[in-house]
């Protein structure tokens, strides 16, 4: 039988392993949702970031990797309380029409559910600067 402390550590490790999950919307293809663990109170509003992307887009793949790394860095600009949702524009004709020539596109989901498109991030930016720019966008 595990002691209480060991069981808590095992549960935390299991939760960390499950931080990358799949969200299913019946009208669209499956998409990845990266949900970093958050240890803040439940009273805190969930903050959401959307990445519009498509398969085979090397700029999109590069930004996804930088975002995954940026979400794992702690510190004053931590993104641990932000949920990242990656949307495949080929699964929705409206998204494809709106973003086909612009991807990758990042959007901040506002409290009323609308989206605010964020300024384009240069592919040359380092992970720390990507993290700082996203954190700054959510402070506004």
CSV table of C-alpha atoms in Angstrom, one decimal:
chain,number,residue,atom,x,y,z
A,1,UNK,CA,0.0,0.0,0.0
A,2,UNK,CA,1.3,3.4,-0.9
A,3,UNK,CA,1.7,6.1,1.7
A,4,UNK,CA,-0.2,9.4,1.1
A,5,UNK,CA,2.9,11.3,0.0
A,6,UNK,CA,3.9,8.7,-2.6
A,7,UNK,CA,0.4,8.5,-3.9
A,8,UNK,CA,0.3,12.3,-4.3
A,9,UNK,CA,3.5,12.2,-6.3
A,10,UNK,CA,2.3,9.4,-8.5
A,11,UNK,CA,-1.0,11.3,-9.2
A,12,UNK,CA,1.0,14.5,-10.1
A,13,UNK,CA,3.2,12.5,-12.5
A,14,UNK,CA,0.1,11.0,-14.1
A,15,UNK,CA,-1.5,14.4,-14.4
A,16,UNK,CA,1.6,15.8,-16.1
A,17,UNK,CA,1.7,12.9,-18.5
A,18,UNK,CA,-1.9,13.7,-19.5
A,19,UNK,CA,-1.4,17.4,-20.1
A,20,UNK,CA,-1.6,16.9,-23.9
A,21,UNK,CA,-5.0,15.6,-24.9
A,22,UNK,CA,-7.4,15.4,-27.9
A,23,UNK,CA,-10.6,17.5,-28.0
A,24,UNK,CA,-13.4,16.2,-30.2
A,25,UNK,CA,-16.0,18.4,-31.9
A,26,UNK,CA,-18.4,16.3,-34.0
A,27,UNK,CA,-18.6,18.9,-36.8
A,28,UNK,CA,-14.8,19.0,-37.2
A,29,UNK,CA,-11.8,16.7,-37.3
A,30,UNK,CA,-10.0,15.8,-34.1
A,31,UNK,CA,-7.6,18.4,-32.9
A,32,UNK,CA,-4.9,18.6,-30.3
A,33,UNK,CA,-5.4,20.7,-27.2
A,34,UNK,CA,-2.4,21.5,-25.1
A,35,UNK,CA,-3.5,22.1,-21.5
A,36,UNK,CA,-0.6,22.8,-19.2
A,37,UNK,CA,-1.1,21.9,-15.6
A,38,UNK,CA,-2.2,24.9,-13.5
A,39,UNK,CA,-2.0,25.1,-9.8
A,40,UNK,CA,-3.9,28.4,-9.5
A,41,UNK,CA,-7.3,28.6,-7.8
A,42,UNK,CA,-10.4,27.6,-9.7
A,43,UNK,CA,-11.7,31.1,-9.2
A,44,UNK,CA,-9.2,32.3,-11.8
A,45,UNK,CA,-10.7,32.7,-15.3
A,46,UNK,CA,-9.5,30.2,-17.8
A,47,UNK,CA,-7.4,31.9,-20.5
A,48,UNK,CA,-7.4,30.5,-24.0
A,49,UNK,CA,-5.1,30.8,-27.0
A,50,UNK,CA,-6.0,29.4,-30.4
A,51,UNK,CA,-3.4,28.5,-33.1
A,52,UNK,CA,-4.9,28.2,-36.6
A,53,UNK,CA,-2.7,25.8,-38.6
A,54,UNK,CA,-2.8,23.1,-41.2
A,55,UNK,CA,-1.0,19.9,-41.9
A,56,UNK,CA,2.2,20.3,-43.9
A,57,UNK,CA,2.7,23.9,-42.9
A,58,UNK,CA,6.4,24.2,-41.8
A,59,UNK,CA,5.8,27.7,-40.3
A,60,UNK,CA,2.9,26.2,-38.3
A,61,UNK,CA,4.9,23.2,-37.1
A,62,UNK,CA,7.8,25.5,-36.0
A,63,UNK,CA,5.5,27.7,-34.1
A,64,UNK,CA,3.7,24.7,-32.4
A,65,UNK,CA,7.1,23.5,-31.2
A,66,UNK,CA,8.1,26.9,-29.8
A,67,UNK,CA,4.7,27.2,-28.1
A,68,UNK,CA,5.0,23.8,-26.5
A,69,UNK,CA,8.5,24.8,-25.2
A,70,UNK,CA,7.2,28.2,-24.1
A,71,UNK,CA,4.3,26.6,-22.2
A,72,UNK,CA,6.8,24.5,-20.2
A,73,UNK,CA,9.0,27.4,-19.0
A,74,UNK,CA,8.1,28.8,-15.6
A,75,UNK,CA,8.9,32.3,-14.3
A,76,UNK,CA,7.3,35.7,-14.3
A,77,UNK,CA,5.9,35.2,-17.9
A,78,UNK,CA,4.6,31.7,-17.2
A,79,UNK,CA,1.9,30.5,-19.6
A,80,UNK,CA,0.7,27.6,-17.3
A,81,UNK,CA,-2.8,29.1,-16.8
A,82,UNK,CA,-3.4,29.4,-20.6
A,83,UNK,CA,-5.0,26.7,-22.7
A,84,UNK,CA,-3.6,26.3,-26.2
A,85,UNK,CA,-6.0,24.9,-28.8
A,86,UNK,CA,-4.6,24.0,-32.3
A,87,UNK,CA,-7.3,24.3,-35.0
A,88,UNK,CA,-6.8,22.7,-38.4
A,89,UNK,CA,-8.2,25.2,-40.9
A,90,UNK,CA,-8.8,22.4,-43.5
A,91,UNK,CA,-11.5,21.0,-41.2
A,92,UNK,CA,-13.7,24.1,-41.4
A,93,UNK,CA,-14.4,26.1,-44.6
A,94,UNK,CA,-14.8,29.4,-42.7
A,95,UNK,CA,-11.4,29.1,-41.1
A,96,UNK,CA,-9.8,28.0,-44.4
A,97,UNK,CA,-11.2,31.0,-46.2
A,98,UNK,CA,-10.2,33.4,-43.5
A,99,UNK,CA,-6.7,32.1,-42.8
A,100,UNK,CA,-5.5,30.1,-45.8
A,101,UNK,CA,-2.9,32.8,-46.7
A,102,UNK,CA,-2.1,33.9,-43.2
A,103,UNK,CA,-1.3,30.8,-41.2
A,104,UNK,CA,0.1,30.3,-38.6
A,105,UNK,CA,-2.4,32.7,-36.9
A,106,UNK,CA,-2.6,33.1,-33.1
A,107,UNK,CA,-5.8,34.4,-31.5
A,108,UNK,CA,-6.6,35.2,-27.9
A,109,UNK,CA,-10.1,34.2,-26.8
A,110,UNK,CA,-11.7,37.1,-25.0
A,111,UNK,CA,-14.0,36.7,-22.0
A,112,UNK,CA,-17.1,37.1,-24.2
A,113,UNK,CA,-15.9,34.2,-26.4
A,114,UNK,CA,-14.8,36.4,-29.4
A,115,UNK,CA,-11.3,36.1,-30.7
A,116,UNK,CA,-8.6,38.8,-31.0
A,117,UNK,CA,-6.0,38.1,-33.6
A,118,UNK,CA,-2.5,38.6,-32.1
A,119,UNK,CA,0.4,40.2,-34.1
A,120,UNK,CA,2.3,37.7,-36.2
A,121,UNK,CA,5.3,36.2,-34.4
A,122,UNK,CA,8.5,36.0,-36.5
A,123,UNK,CA,9.8,32.5,-37.1
A,124,UNK,CA,13.2,33.8,-35.9
A,125,UNK,CA,12.0,34.5,-32.4
A,126,UNK,CA,13.4,32.4,-29.6
A,127,UNK,CA,11.2,30.4,-27.2
A,128,UNK,CA,11.7,32.9,-24.3
A,129,UNK,CA,10.6,35.9,-26.5
A,130,UNK,CA,7.6,34.0,-27.8
A,131,UNK,CA,6.6,33.3,-24.2
A,132,UNK,CA,7.1,37.0,-23.2
A,133,UNK,CA,5.0,38.2,-26.2
A,134,UNK,CA,2.1,35.9,-25.5
A,135,UNK,CA,2.2,36.7,-21.7
A,136,UNK,CA,2.2,40.5,-22.6
A,137,UNK,CA,-0.8,40.0,-24.9
A,138,UNK,CA,-2.8,38.4,-22.1
A,139,UNK,CA,-1.9,41.2,-19.7
A,140,UNK,CA,-3.6,43.7,-21.9
